[in-house]
PDB file of C-alpha atoms in Angstrom:
ATOM      1  CA  UNK Z  13       0.232  -0.089  -0.200  1.00  0.00           C
ATOM      2  CA  UNK Z  14       3.195   2.495   0.978  1.00  0.00           C
ATOM      3  CA  UNK Z  15       4.368   1.249  -1.989  1.00  0.00           C
ATOM      4  CA  UNK Z  16       1.338   2.472  -4.356  1.00  0.00           C
ATOM      5  CA  UNK Z  17       1.332   5.646  -2.538  1.00  0.00           C
ATOM      6  CA  UNK Z  18       4.871   6.157  -3.216  1.00  0.00           C
ATOM      7  CA  UNK Z  19       4.361   5.285  -6.658  1.00  0.00           C
ATOM      8  CA  UNK Z  20       1.317   7.825  -7.033  1.00  0.00           C
ATOM      9  CA  UNK Z  21       3.286  11.023  -5.744  1.00  0.00           C
ATOM     10  CA  UNK Z  22       6.094  10.644  -7.884  1.00  0.00           C
ATOM     11  CA  UNK Z  23       3.447  10.990 -10.920  1.00  0.00           C
ATOM     12  CA  UNK Z  24       1.982  13.827  -9.754  1.00  0.00           C
ATOM     13  CA  UNK Z  25       5.344  15.729  -8.892  1.00  0.00           C
ATOM     14  CA  UNK Z  26       6.623  14.508 -12.376  1.00  0.00           C
ATOM     15  CA  UNK Z  27       3.149  15.657 -13.737  1.00  0.00           C
ATOM     16  CA  UNK Z  28       3.501  19.173 -12.053  1.00  0.00           C
ATOM     17  CA  UNK Z  29       6.973  19.569 -13.432  1.00  0.00           C
ATOM     18  CA  UNK Z  30       6.557  18.419 -16.926  1.00  0.00           C
ATOM     19  CA  UNK Z  31       3.377  21.411 -17.077  1.00  0.00           C
ATOM     20  CA  UNK Z  32       5.796  24.106 -15.595  1.00  0.00           C
ATOM     21  CA  UNK Z  33       8.400  23.371 -18.381  1.00  0.00           C
ATOM     22  CA  UNK Z  34       5.947  23.774 -20.679  1.00  0.00           C
ATOM     23  CA  UNK Z  35       4.662  26.625 -19.633  1.00  0.00           C
ATOM     24  CA  UNK Z  36       7.866  27.955 -19.650  1.00  0.00           C
ATOM     25  CA  UNK Z  37       9.142  26.996 -23.443  1.00  0.00           C
ATOM     26  CA  UNK Z  38       5.338  28.189 -24.342  1.00  0.00           C
ATOM     27  CA  UNK Z  39       6.409  31.167 -23.325  1.00  0.00           C
ATOM     28  CA  UNK Z  40       2.423  32.684 -22.827  1.00  0.00           C
ATOM     29  CA  UNK Z  41       1.527  31.756 -26.185  1.00  0.00           C
ATOM     30  CA  UNK Z  42      -1.506  32.224 -27.560  1.00  0.00           C
ATOM     31  CA  UNK Z  43      -4.129  29.159 -26.776  1.00  0.00           C
ATOM     32  CA  UNK Z  44      -4.875  27.426 -30.063  1.00  0.00           C
ATOM     33  CA  UNK Z  45      -7.060  29.320 -32.822  1.00  0.00           C
ATOM     34  CA  UNK Z  46      -6.411  32.438 -31.269  1.00  0.00           C
ATOM     35  CA  UNK Z  47      -4.452  35.065 -33.402  1.00  0.00           C
ATOM     36  CA  UNK Z  48      -1.484  37.106 -32.473  1.00  0.00           C
ATOM     37  CA  UNK Z  49      -1.580  40.629 -33.050  1.00  0.00           C
ATOM     38  CA  UNK Z  50       0.237  42.040 -36.199  1.00  0.00           C
ATOM     39  CA  UNK Z  51       3.110  43.825 -36.023  1.00  0.00           C
ATOM     40  CA  UNK Z  52       2.217  46.410 -38.239  1.00  0.00           C
ATOM     41  CA  UNK Z  53      -1.407  48.296 -38.249  1.00  0.00           C
ATOM     42  CA  UNK Z  54      -3.507  49.815 -41.150  1.00  0.00           C
ATOM     43  CA  UNK Z  55      -1.228  52.159 -42.576  1.00  0.00           C
ATOM     44  CA  UNK Z  56       2.308  50.350 -41.968  1.00  0.00           C
ATOM     45  CA  UNK Z  57       2.136  51.318 -38.032  1.00  0.00           C
ATOM     46  CA  UNK Z  58       4.504  49.113 -36.204  1.00  0.00           C
ATOM     47  CA  UNK Z  59       6.535  48.713 -32.734  1.00  0.00           C
ATOM     48  CA  UNK Z  60       4.127  48.361 -30.550  1.00  0.00           C
ATOM     49  CA  UNK Z  61       3.605  52.438 -29.219  1.00  0.00           C
ATOM     50  CA  UNK Z  62       7.025  53.344 -30.444  1.00  0.00           C
ATOM     51  CA  UNK Z  63       6.296  52.592 -34.104  1.00  0.00           C
ATOM     52  CA  UNK Z  64       6.714  54.371 -37.218  1.00  0.00           C
ATOM     53  CA  UNK Z  65       4.507  55.039 -40.018  1.00  0.00           C
ATOM     54  CA  UNK Z  66       5.207  54.264 -42.950  1.00  0.00           C
ATOM     55  CA  UNK Z  67       3.338  55.896 -45.914  1.00  0.00           C
ATOM     56  CA  UNK Z  68       2.743  54.350 -49.388  1.00  0.00           C
ATOM     57  CA  UNK Z  69       5.103  56.862 -51.112  1.00  0.00           C
ATOM     58  CA  UNK Z  70       5.928  55.663 -54.476  1.00  0.00           C
ATOM     59  CA  UNK Z  71       8.086  57.012 -57.326  1.00  0.00           C
ATOM     60  CA  UNK Z  72       7.880  55.197 -61.129  1.00  0.00           C
ATOM     61  CA  UNK Z  73       9.663  55.483 -64.223  1.00  0.00           C
ATOM     62  CA  UNK Z  74       8.828  54.438 -67.958  1.00  0.00           C
ATOM     63  CA  UNK Z  75      12.862  54.913 -68.540  1.00  0.00           C
ATOM     64  CA  UNK Z  76      14.202  51.637 -66.545  1.00  0.00           C
ATOM     65  CA  UNK Z  77      12.443  49.214 -63.994  1.00  0.00           C
ATOM     66  CA  UNK Z  78      13.898  49.239 -60.146  1.00  0.00           C
ATOM     67  CA  UNK Z  79      16.491  47.175 -59.951  1.00  0.00           C
ATOM     68  CA  UNK Z  80      17.064  47.256 -63.963  1.00  0.00           C
ATOM     69  CA  UNK Z  81      20.147  49.049 -65.939  1.00  0.00           C
ATOM     70  CA  UNK Z  82      19.920  52.194 -66.675  1.00  0.00           C
ATOM     71  CA  UNK Z  83      19.957  53.052 -70.223  1.00  0.00           C
ATOM     72  CA  UNK Z  84      22.681  54.797 -72.209  1.00  0.00           C
ATOM     73  CA  UNK Z  85      19.869  57.737 -72.833  1.00  0.00           C
ATOM     74  CA  UNK Z  86      20.285  58.636 -68.991  1.00  0.00           C
ATOM     75  CA  UNK Z  87      23.775  58.056 -68.415  1.00  0.00           C
ATOM     76  CA  UNK Z  88      27.301  59.851 -68.178  1.00  0.00           C
ATOM     77  CA  UNK Z  89      27.368  64.053 -68.186  1.00  0.00           C
ATOM     78  CA  UNK Z  90      25.041  64.403 -71.065  1.00  0.00           C
ATOM     79  CA  UNK Z  91      22.383  61.922 -69.925  1.00  0.00           C
ATOM     80  CA  UNK Z  92      18.713  62.999 -69.713  1.00  0.00           C
ATOM     81  CA  UNK Z  93      17.228  63.400 -66.325  1.00  0.00           C
ATOM     82  CA  UNK Z  94      14.643  60.487 -66.108  1.00  0.00           C
ATOM     83  CA  UNK Z  95      11.070  61.659 -65.747  1.00  0.00           C
ATOM     84  CA  UNK Z  96       9.414  60.139 -62.573  1.00  0.00           C
ATOM     85  CA  UNK Z  97       5.698  60.315 -60.997  1.00  0.00           C
ATOM     86  CA  UNK Z  98       5.428  60.601 -57.329  1.00  0.00           C
ATOM     87  CA  UNK Z  99       2.198  59.018 -55.547  1.00  0.00           C
ATOM     88  CA  UNK Z 100       0.875  58.535 -52.320  1.00  0.00           C
ATOM     89  CA  UNK Z 101       2.186  61.309 -50.238  1.00  0.00           C
ATOM     90  CA  UNK Z 102       0.220  62.482 -46.800  1.00  0.00           C
ATOM     91  CA  UNK Z 103      -1.916  65.064 -46.927  1.00  0.00           C
ATOM     92  CA  UNK Z 104       0.540  67.045 -44.723  1.00  0.00           C
ATOM     93  CA  UNK Z 105       3.041  66.996 -47.971  1.00  0.00           C
ATOM     94  CA  UNK Z 106       4.120  70.136 -49.339  1.00  0.00           C
ATOM     95  CA  UNK Z 107       7.135  69.442 -51.632  1.00  0.00           C
ATOM     96  CA  UNK Z 108       9.647  66.279 -52.422  1.00  0.00           C
ATOM     97  CA  UNK Z 109      13.214  66.761 -52.701  1.00  0.00           C
ATOM     98  CA  UNK Z 110      15.428  64.060 -54.625  1.00  0.00           C
ATOM     99  CA  UNK Z 111      19.254  62.790 -54.033  1.00  0.00           C
ATOM    100  CA  UNK Z 112      20.689  60.669 -56.639  1.00  0.00           C
ATOM    101  CA  UNK Z 113      23.894  59.231 -55.690  1.00  0.00           C
ATOM    102  CA  UNK Z 114      26.129  56.085 -56.447  1.00  0.00           C
ATOM    103  CA  UNK Z 115      26.795  53.613 -53.668  1.00  0.00           C
ATOM    104  CA  UNK Z 116      29.574  51.761 -54.542  1.00  0.00           C
ATOM    105  CA  UNK Z 117      32.097  54.437 -54.190  1.00  0.00           C
ATOM    106  CA  UNK Z 118      33.573  55.993 -51.135  1.00  0.00           C
ATOM    107  CA  UNK Z 119      35.316  59.562 -51.451  1.00  0.00           C
ATOM    108  CA  UNK Z 120      38.196  59.559 -49.529  1.00  0.00           C
ATOM    109  CA  UNK Z 121      38.465  57.161 -47.164  1.00  0.00           C
ATOM    110  CA  UNK Z 122      34.943  58.198 -45.723  1.00  0.00           C
ATOM    111  CA  UNK Z 123      31.400  57.602 -46.050  1.00  0.00           C
ATOM    112  CA  UNK Z 124      30.569  59.773 -48.685  1.00  0.00           C
ATOM    113  CA  UNK Z 125      29.826  58.612 -51.820  1.00  0.00           C
ATOM    114  CA  UNK Z 126      28.565  60.115 -55.493  1.00  0.00           C
ATOM    115  CA  UNK Z 127      26.616  62.717 -55.794  1.00  0.00           C
ATOM    116  CA  UNK Z 128      25.038  62.806 -59.157  1.00  0.00           C
ATOM    117  CA  UNK Z 129      22.161  65.257 -58.757  1.00  0.00           C
ATOM    118  CA  UNK Z 130      19.771  67.552 -55.897  1.00  0.00           C
ATOM    119  CA  UNK Z 131      16.656  68.784 -56.239  1.00  0.00           C
ATOM    120  CA  UNK Z 132      13.988  70.574 -53.425  1.00  0.00           C
ATOM    121  CA  UNK Z 133      11.313  72.554 -53.623  1.00  0.00           C
ATOM    122  CA  UNK Z 134       9.471  70.093 -55.594  1.00  0.00           C
ATOM    123  CA  UNK Z 135       6.053  70.912 -55.673  1.00  0.00           C
ATOM    124  CA  UNK Z 136       3.660  68.345 -54.557  1.00  0.00           C
ATOM    125  CA  UNK Z 137       1.245  69.471 -56.707  1.00  0.00           C
ATOM    126  CA  UNK Z 138       3.570  68.530 -59.593  1.00  0.00           C
ATOM    127  CA  UNK Z 139       2.873  65.023 -58.924  1.00  0.00           C
ATOM    128  CA  UNK Z 140       6.361  64.021 -60.546  1.00  0.00           C
ATOM    129  CA  UNK Z 141       9.050  65.274 -62.628  1.00  0.00           C
ATOM    130  CA  UNK Z 142       8.741  65.847 -66.713  1.00  0.00           C
ATOM    131  CA  UNK Z 143      11.794  64.289 -68.451  1.00  0.00           C
ATOM    132  CA  UNK Z 144      14.390  66.503 -68.585  1.00  0.00           C
ATOM    133  CA  UNK Z 145      13.824  69.265 -66.579  1.00  0.00           C
ATOM    134  CA  UNK Z 146      12.006  70.410 -63.279  1.00  0.00           C
ATOM    135  CA  UNK Z 147       8.483  71.938 -62.482  1.00  0.00           C
ATOM    136  CA  UNK Z 148       8.148  75.479 -61.460  1.00  0.00           C
ATOM    137  CA  UNK Z 149       9.375  76.153 -58.400  1.00  0.00           C
ATOM    138  CA  UNK Z 150      11.764  73.592 -57.872  1.00  0.00           C
ATOM    139  CA  UNK Z 151      15.558  74.345 -56.737  1.00  0.00           C
ATOM    140  CA  UNK Z 152      18.542  72.204 -58.343  1.00  0.00           C
ATOM    141  CA  UNK Z 153      21.221  71.634 -56.671  1.00  0.00           C
ATOM    142  CA  UNK Z 154      25.184  71.270 -57.052  1.00  0.00           C
ATOM    143  CA  UNK Z 155      26.274  67.846 -58.093  1.00  0.00           C
ATOM    144  CA  UNK Z 156      29.701  66.815 -57.118  1.00  0.00           C
ATOM    145  CA  UNK Z 157      31.591  68.418 -59.631  1.00  0.00           C
ATOM    146  CA  UNK Z 158      30.225  71.744 -58.978  1.00  0.00           C
ATOM    147  CA  UNK Z 159      27.424  71.787 -61.358  1.00  0.00           C
ATOM    148  CA  UNK Z 160      23.414  72.376 -61.132  1.00  0.00           C
ATOM    149  CA  UNK Z 161      22.582  69.670 -63.298  1.00  0.00           C
ATOM    150  CA  UNK Z 162      21.833  66.389 -63.467  1.00  0.00           C
ATOM    151  CA  UNK Z 163      24.887  63.783 -63.636  1.00  0.00           C
ATOM    152  CA  UNK Z 164      23.859  60.636 -65.474  1.00  0.00           C
ATOM    153  CA  UNK Z 165      25.931  57.415 -64.223  1.00  0.00           C
ATOM    154  CA  UNK Z 166      29.219  56.676 -64.972  1.00  0.00           C
ATOM    155  CA  UNK Z 167      30.532  53.459 -63.568  1.00  0.00           C
ATOM    156  CA  UNK Z 168      33.230  52.284 -65.686  1.00  0.00           C
ATOM    157  CA  UNK Z 169      33.192  48.651 -67.246  1.00  0.00           C
ATOM    158  CA  UNK Z 170      33.850  46.250 -65.179  1.00  0.00           C
ATOM    159  CA  UNK Z 171      32.309  42.799 -63.576  1.00  0.00           C
ATOM    160  CA  UNK Z 172      30.401  44.026 -61.641  1.00  0.00           C
ATOM    161  CA  UNK Z 173      27.329  47.313 -61.269  1.00  0.00           C
ATOM    162  CA  UNK Z 174      27.183  50.287 -59.831  1.00  0.00           C
ATOM    163  CA  UNK Z 175      24.065  50.724 -58.098  1.00  0.00           C
ATOM    164  CA  UNK Z 176      22.357  54.171 -58.647  1.00  0.00           C
ATOM    165  CA  UNK Z 177      20.076  55.308 -55.874  1.00  0.00           C
ATOM    166  CA  UNK Z 178      17.088  57.827 -56.423  1.00  0.00           C
ATOM    167  CA  UNK Z 179      15.809  59.055 -53.020  1.00  0.00           C
ATOM    168  CA  UNK Z 180      12.795  60.871 -52.474  1.00  0.00           C
ATOM    169  CA  UNK Z 181      11.381  62.712 -49.702  1.00  0.00           C
ATOM    170  CA  UNK Z 182       8.348  64.470 -49.055  1.00  0.00           C
ATOM    171  CA  UNK Z 183       8.637  67.586 -46.689  1.00  0.00           C
ATOM    172  CA  UNK Z 184       5.934  69.231 -44.748  1.00  0.00           C
ATOM    173  CA  UNK Z 185       6.860  73.013 -45.813  1.00  0.00           C
ATOM    174  CA  UNK Z 186       9.692  74.161 -48.408  1.00  0.00           C
ATOM    175  CA  UNK Z 187      13.400  74.114 -47.482  1.00  0.00           C
ATOM    176  CA  UNK Z 188      14.937  77.607 -47.044  1.00  0.00           C
ATOM    177  CA  UNK Z 189      18.104  77.455 -48.405  1.00  0.00           C
ATOM    178  CA  UNK Z 190      20.448  78.766 -50.855  1.00  0.00           C
ATOM    179  CA  UNK Z 191      20.966  76.467 -54.412  1.00  0.00           C
ATOM    180  CA  UNK Z 192      24.442  76.325 -53.538  1.00  0.00           C
ATOM    181  CA  UNK Z 193      23.630  74.293 -50.648  1.00  0.00           C
ATOM    182  CA  UNK Z 194      25.919  71.194 -49.571  1.00  0.00           C
ATOM    183  CA  UNK Z 195      24.024  67.949 -49.233  1.00  0.00           C
ATOM    184  CA  UNK Z 196      25.098  68.038 -45.823  1.00  0.00           C
ATOM    185  CA  UNK Z 197      23.454  71.638 -45.263  1.00  0.00           C
ATOM    186  CA  UNK Z 198      19.668  70.023 -47.246  1.00  0.00           C
ATOM    187  CA  UNK Z 199      19.439  66.385 -45.281  1.00  0.00           C
ATOM    188  CA  UNK Z 200      19.998  69.012 -42.160  1.00  0.00           C
ATOM    189  CA  UNK Z 201      16.995  71.147 -43.369  1.00  0.00           C
ATOM    190  CA  UNK Z 202      15.280  68.336 -43.684  1.00  0.00           C
ATOM    191  CA  UNK Z 203      15.192  67.197 -40.572  1.00  0.00           C
ATOM    192  CA  UNK Z 204      12.016  67.309 -38.681  1.00  0.00           C
ATOM    193  CA  UNK Z 205       9.871  68.011 -42.221  1.00  0.00           C
ATOM    194  CA  UNK Z 206       9.993  64.099 -43.397  1.00  0.00           C
ATOM    195  CA  UNK Z 207       6.702  62.712 -43.667  1.00  0.00           C
ATOM    196  CA  UNK Z 208       7.567  60.122 -45.904  1.00  0.00           C
ATOM    197  CA  UNK Z 209      10.211  58.727 -48.279  1.00  0.00           C
ATOM    198  CA  UNK Z 210      10.566  56.429 -51.068  1.00  0.00           C
ATOM    199  CA  UNK Z 211      13.723  55.058 -53.377  1.00  0.00           C
ATOM    200  CA  UNK Z 212      14.407  54.014 -56.913  1.00  0.00           C
ATOM    201  CA  UNK Z 213      17.590  51.843 -58.091  1.00  0.00           C
ATOM    202  CA  UNK Z 214      18.680  52.083 -61.125  1.00  0.00           C
ATOM    203  CA  UNK Z 215      21.712  49.789 -62.254  1.00  0.00           C
ATOM    204  CA  UNK Z 216      24.816  50.914 -64.814  1.00  0.00           C
ATOM    205  CA  UNK Z 217      28.644  49.765 -66.148  1.00  0.00           C
ATOM    206  CA  UNK Z 218      30.169  51.475 -68.935  1.00  0.00           C
ATOM    207  CA  UNK Z 219      30.302  49.222 -71.890  1.00  0.00           C
ATOM    208  CA  UNK Z 220      26.459  47.917 -71.755  1.00  0.00           C
TER     209      UNK Z 220
END
């Protein structure tokens, strides 16, 4: 009789220990059939109260596909600035800024790369930029060569493509800076005004 009681007690102890282990491994998992809350809510909000908004800002062009090879028409110093259509900006957006640069270059051992083109104060009402020019009221900044002009991709021939990024910023106000402003000046001026951001990538190497 005593032996049976001891066996029953051992079974209860083992069952209890097993239950604690399962609970610890489960980490408070939801019951079967229950759905966990999504990481990001409608409108791209994520992070559980300390999250961020992801407005669906979109930039599109017929010049080349996103991530595709940039045609020769848009390459080099004599290249034509491609047209872009912008959509999905928040209602608080007033203007756009664009920074076009080559990611695959490091200048003077630092983090700077090759700045090919900058423009800002592009009116939201324009819904984009036409080929070869900017909407009225826009400001065109200086590129790496000191010229206030679009400079197309110019990576040398070789085994790899360079990646050229058009960064688009939707801003809550225009930027009150001179046309001679540097990229650092533009980035500083945009602080606190960025309501959405998007990007479009083109690849290029000479000889294509």
